[in-house]
Coordinates of C-alpha atoms in Angstrom, one line a residue:
X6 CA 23.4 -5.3 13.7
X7 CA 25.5 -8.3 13.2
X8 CA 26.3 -7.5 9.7
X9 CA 26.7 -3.8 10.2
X10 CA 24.1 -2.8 7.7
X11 CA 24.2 0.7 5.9
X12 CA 20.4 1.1 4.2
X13 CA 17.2 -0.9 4.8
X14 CA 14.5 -1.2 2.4
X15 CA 11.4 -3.1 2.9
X16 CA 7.4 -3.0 3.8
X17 CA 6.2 -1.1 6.4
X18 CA 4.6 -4.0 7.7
X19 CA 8.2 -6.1 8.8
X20 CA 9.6 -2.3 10.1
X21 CA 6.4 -2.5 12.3
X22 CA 7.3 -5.6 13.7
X23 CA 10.5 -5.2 14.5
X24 CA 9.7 -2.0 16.2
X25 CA 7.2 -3.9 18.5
X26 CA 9.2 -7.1 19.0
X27 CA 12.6 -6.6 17.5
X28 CA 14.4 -5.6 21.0
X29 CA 16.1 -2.7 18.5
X30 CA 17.3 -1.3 21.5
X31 CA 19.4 -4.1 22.6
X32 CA 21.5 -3.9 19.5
X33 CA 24.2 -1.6 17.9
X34 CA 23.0 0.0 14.7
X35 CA 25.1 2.4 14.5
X36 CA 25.8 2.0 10.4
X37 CA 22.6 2.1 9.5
X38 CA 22.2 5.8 7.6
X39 CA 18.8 4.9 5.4
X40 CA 15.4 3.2 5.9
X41 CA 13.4 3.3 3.2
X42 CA 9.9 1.6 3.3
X43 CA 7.1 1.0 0.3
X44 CA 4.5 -0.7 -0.4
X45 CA 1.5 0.4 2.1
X46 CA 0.8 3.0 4.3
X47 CA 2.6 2.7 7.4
X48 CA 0.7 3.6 10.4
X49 CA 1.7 6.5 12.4
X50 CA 2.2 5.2 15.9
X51 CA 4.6 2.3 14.9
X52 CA 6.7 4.5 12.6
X53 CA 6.7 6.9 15.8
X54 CA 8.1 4.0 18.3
X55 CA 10.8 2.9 15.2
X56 CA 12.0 6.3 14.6
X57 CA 12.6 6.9 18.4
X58 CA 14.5 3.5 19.2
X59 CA 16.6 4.3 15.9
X60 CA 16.6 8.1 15.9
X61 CA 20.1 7.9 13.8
X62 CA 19.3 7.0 10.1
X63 CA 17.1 9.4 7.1
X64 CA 13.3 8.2 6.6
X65 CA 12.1 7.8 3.2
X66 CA 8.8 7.1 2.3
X67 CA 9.0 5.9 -1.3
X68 CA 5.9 5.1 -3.5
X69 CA 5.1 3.6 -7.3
X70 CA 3.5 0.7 -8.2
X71 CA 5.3 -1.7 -10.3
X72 CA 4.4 -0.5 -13.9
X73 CA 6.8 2.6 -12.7
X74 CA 9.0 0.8 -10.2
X75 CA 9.7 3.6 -7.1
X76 CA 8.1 7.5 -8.2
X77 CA 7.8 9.2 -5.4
X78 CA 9.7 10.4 -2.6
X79 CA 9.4 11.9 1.1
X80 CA 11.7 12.4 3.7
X81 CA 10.3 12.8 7.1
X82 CA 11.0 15.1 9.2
X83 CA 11.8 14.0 12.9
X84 CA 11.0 13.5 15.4
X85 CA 7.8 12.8 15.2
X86 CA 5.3 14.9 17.2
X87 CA 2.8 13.0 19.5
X88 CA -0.5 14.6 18.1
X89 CA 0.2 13.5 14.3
X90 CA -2.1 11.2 13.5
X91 CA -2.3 11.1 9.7
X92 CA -0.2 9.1 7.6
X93 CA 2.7 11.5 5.8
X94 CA 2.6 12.1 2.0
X95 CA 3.8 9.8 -0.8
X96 CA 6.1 13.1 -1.4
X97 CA 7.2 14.6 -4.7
X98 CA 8.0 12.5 -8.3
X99 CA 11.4 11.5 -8.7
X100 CA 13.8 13.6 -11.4
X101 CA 13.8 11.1 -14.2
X102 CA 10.1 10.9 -14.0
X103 CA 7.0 13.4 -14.5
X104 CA 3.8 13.7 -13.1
X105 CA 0.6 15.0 -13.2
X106 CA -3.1 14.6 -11.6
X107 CA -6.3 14.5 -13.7
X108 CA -10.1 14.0 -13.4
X109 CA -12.1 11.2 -15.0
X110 CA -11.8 12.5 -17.9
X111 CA -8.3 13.2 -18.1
X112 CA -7.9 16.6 -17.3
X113 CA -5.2 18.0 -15.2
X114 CA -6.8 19.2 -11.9
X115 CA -5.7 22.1 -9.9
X116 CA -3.3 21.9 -6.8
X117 CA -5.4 21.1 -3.8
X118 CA -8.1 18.7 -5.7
X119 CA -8.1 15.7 -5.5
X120 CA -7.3 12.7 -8.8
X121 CA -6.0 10.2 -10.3
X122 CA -1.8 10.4 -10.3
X123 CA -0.8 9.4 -13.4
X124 CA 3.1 9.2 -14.2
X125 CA 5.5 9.1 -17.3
X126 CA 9.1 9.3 -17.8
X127 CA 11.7 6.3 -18.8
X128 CA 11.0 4.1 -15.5
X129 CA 7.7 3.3 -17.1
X130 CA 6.4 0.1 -18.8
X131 CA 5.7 -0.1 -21.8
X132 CA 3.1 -2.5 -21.6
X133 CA 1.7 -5.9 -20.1
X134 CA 3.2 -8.9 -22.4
X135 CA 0.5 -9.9 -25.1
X136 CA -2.3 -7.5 -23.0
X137 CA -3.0 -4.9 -26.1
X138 CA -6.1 -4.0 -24.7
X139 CA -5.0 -3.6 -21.2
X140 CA -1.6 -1.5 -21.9
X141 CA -4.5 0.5 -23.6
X142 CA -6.7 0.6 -20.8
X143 CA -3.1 1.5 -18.6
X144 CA -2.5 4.6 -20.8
X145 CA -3.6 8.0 -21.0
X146 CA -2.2 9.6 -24.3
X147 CA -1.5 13.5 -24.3
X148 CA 0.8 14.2 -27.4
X149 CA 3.8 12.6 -27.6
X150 CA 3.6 11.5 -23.9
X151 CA 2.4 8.3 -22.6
X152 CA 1.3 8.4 -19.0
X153 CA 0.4 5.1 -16.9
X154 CA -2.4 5.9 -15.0
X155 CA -1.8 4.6 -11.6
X156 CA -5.5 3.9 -10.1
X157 CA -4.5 5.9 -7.3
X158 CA -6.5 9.2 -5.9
X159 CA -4.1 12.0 -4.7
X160 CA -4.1 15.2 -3.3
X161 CA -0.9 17.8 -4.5
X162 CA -0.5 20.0 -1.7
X163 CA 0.9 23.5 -1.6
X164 CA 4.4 22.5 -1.0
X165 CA 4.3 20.2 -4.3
X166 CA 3.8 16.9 -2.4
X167 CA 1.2 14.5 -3.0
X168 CA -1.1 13.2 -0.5
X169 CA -2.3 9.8 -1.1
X170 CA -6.2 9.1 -0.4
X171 CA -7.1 5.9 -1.6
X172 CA -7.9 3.7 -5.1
X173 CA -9.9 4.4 -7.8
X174 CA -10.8 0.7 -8.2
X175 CA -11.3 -2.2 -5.3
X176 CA -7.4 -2.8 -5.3
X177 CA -5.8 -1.8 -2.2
X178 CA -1.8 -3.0 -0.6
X179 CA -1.6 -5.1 1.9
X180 CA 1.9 -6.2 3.5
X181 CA 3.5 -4.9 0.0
X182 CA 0.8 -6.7 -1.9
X183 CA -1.5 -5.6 -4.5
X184 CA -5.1 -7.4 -3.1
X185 CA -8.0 -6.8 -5.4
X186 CA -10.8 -7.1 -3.0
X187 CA -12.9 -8.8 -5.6
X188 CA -10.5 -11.4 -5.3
X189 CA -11.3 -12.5 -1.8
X190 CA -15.2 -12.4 -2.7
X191 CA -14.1 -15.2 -5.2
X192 CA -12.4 -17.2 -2.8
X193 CA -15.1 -16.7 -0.7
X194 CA -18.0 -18.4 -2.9
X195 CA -16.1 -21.8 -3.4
X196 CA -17.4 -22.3 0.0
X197 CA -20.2 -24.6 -0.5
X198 CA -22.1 -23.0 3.1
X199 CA -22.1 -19.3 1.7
X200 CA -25.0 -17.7 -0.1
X201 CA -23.1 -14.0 -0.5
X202 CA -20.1 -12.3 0.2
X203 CA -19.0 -9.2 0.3
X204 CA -15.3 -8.0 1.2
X205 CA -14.4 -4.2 2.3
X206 CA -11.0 -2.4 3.5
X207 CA -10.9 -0.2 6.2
X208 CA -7.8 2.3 7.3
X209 CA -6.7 0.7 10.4
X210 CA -4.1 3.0 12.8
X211 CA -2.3 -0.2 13.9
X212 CA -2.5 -2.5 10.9
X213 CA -2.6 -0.1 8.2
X214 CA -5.4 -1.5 6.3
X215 CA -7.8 -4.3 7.6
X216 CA -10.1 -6.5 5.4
X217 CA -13.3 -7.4 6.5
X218 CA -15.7 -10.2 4.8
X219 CA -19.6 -9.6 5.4
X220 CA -21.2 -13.0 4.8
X221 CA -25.0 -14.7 4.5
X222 CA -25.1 -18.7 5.2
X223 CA -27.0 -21.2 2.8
X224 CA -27.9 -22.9 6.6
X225 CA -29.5 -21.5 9.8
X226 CA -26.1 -22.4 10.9
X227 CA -23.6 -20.4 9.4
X228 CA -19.4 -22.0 9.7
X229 CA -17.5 -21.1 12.1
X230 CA -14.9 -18.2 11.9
X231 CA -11.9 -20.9 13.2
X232 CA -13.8 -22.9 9.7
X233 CA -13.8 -19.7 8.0
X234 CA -10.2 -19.1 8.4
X235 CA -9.1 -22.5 7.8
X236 CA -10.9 -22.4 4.6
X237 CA -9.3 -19.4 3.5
X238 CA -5.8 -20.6 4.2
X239 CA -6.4 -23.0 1.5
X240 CA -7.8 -21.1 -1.0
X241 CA -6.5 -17.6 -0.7
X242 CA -2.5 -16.4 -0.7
X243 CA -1.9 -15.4 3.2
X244 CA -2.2 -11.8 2.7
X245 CA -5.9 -12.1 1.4
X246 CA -7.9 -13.6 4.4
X247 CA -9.8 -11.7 5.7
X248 CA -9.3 -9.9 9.6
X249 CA -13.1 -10.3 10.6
X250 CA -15.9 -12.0 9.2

């Protein structure tokens, strides 16, 4: 408000707090013409309560991971209706770009199944630095194209946009980051007390996603979740604990 800004761009995670706490409708933002958000799914209610205390700007829900930088695009439509529940799609592939959705094998699957969204076009890499067998791995070839496979399952709908439903792998986003839940599990075993872990993400309709850490103690008495947490603070990035154990 103070500096009069024109376009924001950011997680949906900080737009959800400042629609909870932000007191947006004590302030002028009257300049403000764009938000754009990326980088997880942004849960329905909170994009509801943001959109009505700044009804003003265009919503864009923009998608790509960083091997193709933003490649997808949807504007929603407001307002908002109370029933929707569902998140709205990643949208349609930007014009420079191309993109298609295949099978496990590689195949192009027909609109309304579901696949892996693979993309090519000049946005995209054109490799990890001294990876050759990962850039590899990141690739499916089809003639003269190369097209990154992104990990991530979508659905093309009838009106051309895609639908996002989930990983292929353990990786999900988390606050804008990329958290391979295989990751936590590691953390999780440095803890001289636990015997096994195991680490899971749910859909959550307030936080998006939440992580949850199922664990067996070495000891009748198992640590505390307070010890738990503390531990994790020290041996994990922030955005990788764990909400329950």
């Amino acid at each position: 408000a103070e500096q009069q800004i024109s376009c924001w761009y950011s997680a949906p995670s900080i737009l959800s707090l400042l629609a909870q706490y932000g007191h947006l409708a004590n302030q002028d933002y009257s300049s403000l013409r764009l938000v754009l958000f990326a980088g997880e799914v942004f849960p329905v209610g909170h994009l509801r309560t943001l959109t009505s205390l700044l009804p003003k700007p265009k919503y864009f829900n923009l998608y790509g991971p960083t091997e193709t930088n933003v490649c997808t695009f949807y504007e929603l439509p407001l307002p908002i209706p109370q029933e929707r529940t569902v998140p709205f799609p990643i949208g349609k592939v930007c014009a420079h770009l191309a993109g298609k959705v295949v099978d496990e094998s590689g195949r192009e699957v027909t609109v309304g199944d579901s696949g892996e969204l693979c993309i090519s076009g000049s946005g995209v890499m054109k490799g990890y630095w001294a990876l050759d067998e990962q850039t590899s791995r990141a690739f499916l070839a089809d003639g003269a194209n190369r097209w990154y496979r992104t990990g991530d399952i979508v659905v093309e709908a009838q009106d051309g946009n895609y639908i996002y439903q989930g990983r292929r792998d353990r990786m999900v986003k988390r606050r804008g980051y990329r958290v391979e839940l295989g990751e936590i599990e590691a953390g999780l075993y440095r803890h001289t007390l636990i015997r096994e872990a195991a680490v899971v993400a749910t859909n959550d309709d307030e936080a998006g996603v939440k992580i949850k850490a199922f664990l067996s103690s070495r000891e009748a008495k198992h640590p505390s979740i307070i010890g738990l947490k503390r531990f994790c603070s020290e041996n994990l990035p922030l955005y990788m604990i764990p909400d329950e154990f």
